[in-house]
Coordinates of C-alpha atoms in Angstrom, one line a residue:
M1078 CA -8.3 25.3 151.5
A1079 CA -4.7 26.3 150.7
M1080 CA -3.5 25.4 147.2
I1081 CA 0.0 24.2 146.4
R1082 CA 2.3 26.6 144.6
I1083 CA 5.3 25.4 142.7
G1084 CA 7.3 28.4 141.7
P1085 CA 5.0 30.7 139.8
H1086 CA 2.4 27.9 139.2
K1087 CA -0.6 27.6 141.5
L1088 CA -2.0 24.1 141.2
P1089 CA -5.8 24.0 140.8
A1090 CA -6.2 21.0 143.1
R1091 CA -4.3 19.3 146.0
A1092 CA -4.5 15.8 144.5
V1093 CA -1.9 15.1 141.8
L1094 CA -1.0 12.1 139.6
A1095 CA 2.3 10.3 140.3
P1096 CA 4.6 9.6 137.4
M1097 CA 4.6 5.9 136.6
A1098 CA 6.7 4.3 133.8
G1099 CA 4.5 2.7 131.2
I1100 CA 1.3 4.1 132.6
T1101 CA 1.3 8.0 132.8
D1102 CA 1.5 8.5 129.0
L1103 CA -0.2 11.5 127.4
P1104 CA -3.7 10.1 127.0
F1105 CA -3.8 8.9 130.6
R1106 CA -2.4 12.2 131.9
Q1107 CA -5.1 14.0 129.9
L1108 CA -7.8 11.8 131.3
C1109 CA -6.7 12.4 134.9
L1110 CA -6.6 16.1 134.3
Q1111 CA -10.1 16.0 133.0
F1112 CA -11.2 14.3 136.2
G1113 CA -9.5 17.0 138.4
A1114 CA -5.9 16.1 139.0
G1115 CA -4.1 19.3 140.0
L1116 CA -0.9 18.2 138.1
T1117 CA 0.4 15.3 136.1
V1118 CA 4.0 14.2 135.7
S1119 CA 5.4 12.5 132.6
E1120 CA 6.9 9.1 132.6
M1121 CA 10.6 9.0 133.6
L1122 CA 13.2 9.9 131.1
I1123 CA 16.8 8.7 131.5
S1124 CA 19.2 11.6 131.8
N1125 CA 21.3 10.7 128.7
S1126 CA 19.5 12.8 126.2
D1127 CA 21.6 11.2 123.4
L1128 CA 19.3 8.2 123.8
W1129 CA 16.0 10.1 123.4
H1130 CA 15.8 9.4 119.7
T1131 CA 13.9 6.1 120.4
R1132 CA 10.2 5.8 119.7
K1133 CA 9.6 5.2 123.4
S1134 CA 11.3 8.4 124.4
H1135 CA 9.5 10.4 121.7
L1136 CA 6.2 9.1 123.2
R1137 CA 7.3 10.0 126.7
L1138 CA 8.2 13.5 125.5
A1139 CA 4.7 14.0 123.9
K1140 CA 3.1 17.1 125.3
D1141 CA -0.3 18.7 125.8
D1142 CA 0.2 22.4 125.1
D1143 CA -2.9 23.3 127.1
A1144 CA -1.7 21.7 130.4
L1145 CA 1.0 22.6 132.9
R1146 CA 3.8 20.3 131.9
S1147 CA 6.0 18.5 134.4
V1148 CA 8.7 16.2 133.0
Q1149 CA 10.6 13.7 135.2
I1150 CA 14.2 12.9 134.6
A1151 CA 16.4 10.2 136.3
G1152 CA 20.1 9.7 136.5
A1153 CA 23.2 9.8 138.7
E1154 CA 25.6 12.2 136.9
P1155 CA 25.1 15.9 137.8
A1156 CA 26.2 17.4 134.5
M1157 CA 24.2 14.9 132.5
M1158 CA 21.1 15.6 134.6
A1159 CA 21.6 19.3 134.2
D1160 CA 21.8 18.9 130.4
A1161 CA 18.6 16.8 130.4
A1162 CA 16.8 19.3 132.4
R1163 CA 17.9 22.1 130.1
R1164 CA 16.7 20.2 127.0
C1165 CA 13.4 19.5 128.6
A1166 CA 12.9 23.2 129.6
D1167 CA 13.9 24.3 126.1
D1168 CA 11.3 21.9 124.7
G1169 CA 8.6 23.5 126.8
A1170 CA 8.5 21.8 130.2
H1171 CA 7.1 24.1 132.9
I1172 CA 8.5 22.0 135.7
I1173 CA 11.4 19.6 136.0
D1174 CA 10.9 16.7 138.4
I1175 CA 13.9 14.6 139.6
N1176 CA 13.3 10.9 140.3
M1177 CA 15.0 9.8 143.5
G1178 CA 12.1 7.5 144.4
C1179 CA 12.0 4.7 141.9
P1180 CA 12.9 1.3 143.5
A1181 CA 13.2 -0.6 140.2
K1182 CA 16.3 -2.8 140.0
K1183 CA 17.2 -1.6 136.5
V1184 CA 17.2 2.0 137.7
C1185 CA 18.9 1.4 141.0
K1186 CA 21.7 -0.7 139.5
R1187 CA 22.7 2.5 137.7
A1188 CA 22.9 4.2 141.0
A1189 CA 19.8 6.3 140.0
G1190 CA 16.3 6.6 141.4
S1191 CA 16.0 5.7 145.1
A1192 CA 19.6 4.3 145.1
L1193 CA 20.7 7.9 145.3
L1194 CA 19.3 8.3 148.8
A1195 CA 22.3 6.4 150.2
D1196 CA 24.6 9.2 148.9
P1197 CA 23.4 12.6 150.3
D1198 CA 26.5 14.3 148.9
L1199 CA 25.7 13.2 145.4
V1200 CA 22.1 14.1 145.9
A1201 CA 23.2 17.7 146.7
R1202 CA 25.5 17.9 143.7
I1203 CA 22.7 16.7 141.3
L1204 CA 20.1 19.1 142.8
D1205 CA 22.5 22.0 142.7
A1206 CA 23.4 21.3 139.1
V1207 CA 19.8 20.9 137.9
V1208 CA 18.4 23.9 139.7
A1209 CA 21.3 26.1 138.3
A1210 CA 20.7 24.8 134.8
V1211 CA 17.1 25.9 134.3
D1212 CA 14.8 28.9 134.9
V1213 CA 11.8 26.7 135.5
P1214 CA 10.9 25.3 139.0
V1215 CA 12.5 22.0 139.9
T1216 CA 10.7 19.4 142.1
L1217 CA 11.9 16.1 143.7
K1218 CA 10.4 12.7 144.3
I1219 CA 12.0 10.6 147.1
R1220 CA 11.3 7.7 149.5
T1221 CA 11.9 7.6 153.3
G1222 CA 15.4 6.3 152.9
P1223 CA 17.6 3.4 151.6
D1224 CA 16.2 0.9 154.2
R1225 CA 14.4 0.8 157.5
D1226 CA 17.7 1.2 159.4
H1227 CA 18.7 4.2 157.4
R1228 CA 15.6 6.5 157.1
N1229 CA 17.2 9.8 156.0
A1230 CA 14.2 11.6 154.3
V1231 CA 14.5 14.6 156.6
E1232 CA 18.2 15.0 155.7
I1233 CA 17.5 14.7 152.0
A1234 CA 14.5 17.1 152.3
R1235 CA 16.7 19.7 153.9
I1236 CA 19.3 19.3 151.2
A1237 CA 16.6 19.7 148.6
E1238 CA 15.2 22.9 150.2
A1239 CA 18.7 24.4 150.5
A1240 CA 19.4 23.6 146.8
G1241 CA 16.3 25.5 145.7
I1242 CA 13.9 22.6 145.1
Q1243 CA 10.3 24.1 144.9
A1244 CA 8.3 21.1 146.0
L1245 CA 8.8 17.6 147.3
A1246 CA 6.9 14.4 146.9
I1247 CA 7.6 11.5 149.3
H1248 CA 6.5 7.9 149.0
G1249 CA 6.1 6.5 152.5
R1250 CA 8.4 3.5 152.0
T1251 CA 12.1 2.9 151.9
R1252 CA 13.9 1.8 148.8
A1253 CA 14.3 -1.7 150.3
D1254 CA 10.5 -2.0 150.9
K1255 CA 9.7 -1.5 147.2
F1256 CA 5.8 -1.7 147.4
N1257 CA 5.6 -4.1 150.3
G1258 CA 4.0 -3.4 153.7
D1259 CA 2.2 -0.3 154.7
A1260 CA 3.2 3.3 153.9
E1261 CA 4.8 5.1 156.9
Y1262 CA 3.0 8.4 157.2
D1263 CA 4.8 9.3 160.4
S1264 CA 8.0 9.6 158.3
I1265 CA 6.3 11.9 155.9
A1266 CA 5.0 14.0 158.8
R1267 CA 8.6 14.5 160.0
V1268 CA 9.6 15.8 156.6
V1269 CA 6.7 18.2 156.5
A1270 CA 7.7 19.6 159.9
A1271 CA 11.4 19.9 158.8
V1272 CA 11.0 22.1 155.7
N1273 CA 9.1 25.1 154.4
I1274 CA 8.5 23.9 150.8
P1275 CA 5.3 22.2 149.7
V1276 CA 5.3 18.4 150.4
M1277 CA 3.0 15.9 148.7
A1278 CA 2.3 12.6 150.5
N1279 CA 2.4 9.5 148.4
G1280 CA 1.8 5.8 149.0
D1281 CA -1.4 3.7 149.5
V1282 CA -3.8 6.6 148.9
D1283 CA -6.6 4.6 147.3
S1284 CA -9.8 6.4 148.4
P1285 CA -11.0 9.9 149.1
E1286 CA -11.4 9.0 152.8
K1287 CA -7.7 7.8 152.9
A1288 CA -6.6 11.0 151.2
K1289 CA -8.2 13.1 153.9
R1290 CA -6.7 11.0 156.7
V1291 CA -3.2 11.1 155.2
L1292 CA -3.4 14.9 154.7
E1293 CA -4.5 15.4 158.3
S1294 CA -2.0 12.9 159.8
T1295 CA 1.0 14.2 157.9
G1296 CA 0.2 17.9 157.5
A1297 CA 1.2 17.6 153.8
G1298 CA 0.1 20.3 151.4
G1299 CA -1.1 17.7 148.9
I1300 CA -1.6 14.1 147.9
M1301 CA 0.1 12.2 145.1
I1302 CA -2.0 9.3 143.8
G1303 CA -0.3 6.6 141.7
R1304 CA -1.4 3.0 141.4
A1305 CA -5.0 3.7 142.7
A1306 CA -5.6 5.9 139.6
Q1307 CA -5.1 3.0 137.2
G1308 CA -8.5 2.2 135.8
N1309 CA -9.9 4.8 138.1
P1310 CA -9.0 8.3 137.0
W1311 CA -12.2 9.7 138.6
I1312 CA -10.5 9.1 142.0
F1313 CA -9.3 12.7 141.6
R1314 CA -12.8 14.1 141.1
D1315 CA -14.1 12.1 144.0
T1316 CA -11.2 13.0 146.3
L1317 CA -11.5 16.7 145.6
H1318 CA -15.3 16.6 146.2
Y1319 CA -14.8 14.8 149.5
L1320 CA -12.0 17.1 150.7
E1321 CA -14.2 20.2 149.9
H1322 CA -17.6 18.9 151.2

């Protein structure tokens, strides 16, 4: 079974842990890794690194030196995002992940997270700036679009690939959907068909059987599991065993 490669890093498993603010702290990430997650991503950091002196930010920057370290940043200003990425890489991050998927009001009101999907030109400027700023691979997390009348994930994915993004995770809902309704895997399949970089399917993957169905229906290279891992970190072990056997 083909593994996911992000730049020079070959992930040991196709199921990875989604970044979740207030949840994917270091102890939880370590637990999921122990149960077979191929990669974990830190909680989201705001791009203004001048504000990283708070206790919350220090905890989010906590690192496990034995693990592949992916740090997620969020913001809407290209130069500030580039600086944040540079500081994370200098601090030992192996991968920089950019958040363009968070639907939270406090993030979107700053024109960050999934709010950026409505401005493809700004998306391109941010991605170009961050990729140029660091020598480590840069990945991107998105949704299917701003709302159901404006699904533009394929356009954003092509922009990402052109900018040098090494892998893409896509949650199968629009920004407007938040976590309501069912994930739209057909939209993820269109993104997979449109680009040549690894794509991880995210949204409503809550069992090994569902993971297999989503991989088959979307053609994605991997699965990103979020809420279903809360209180159930062994979902990674069970999913990997089911996919293999």
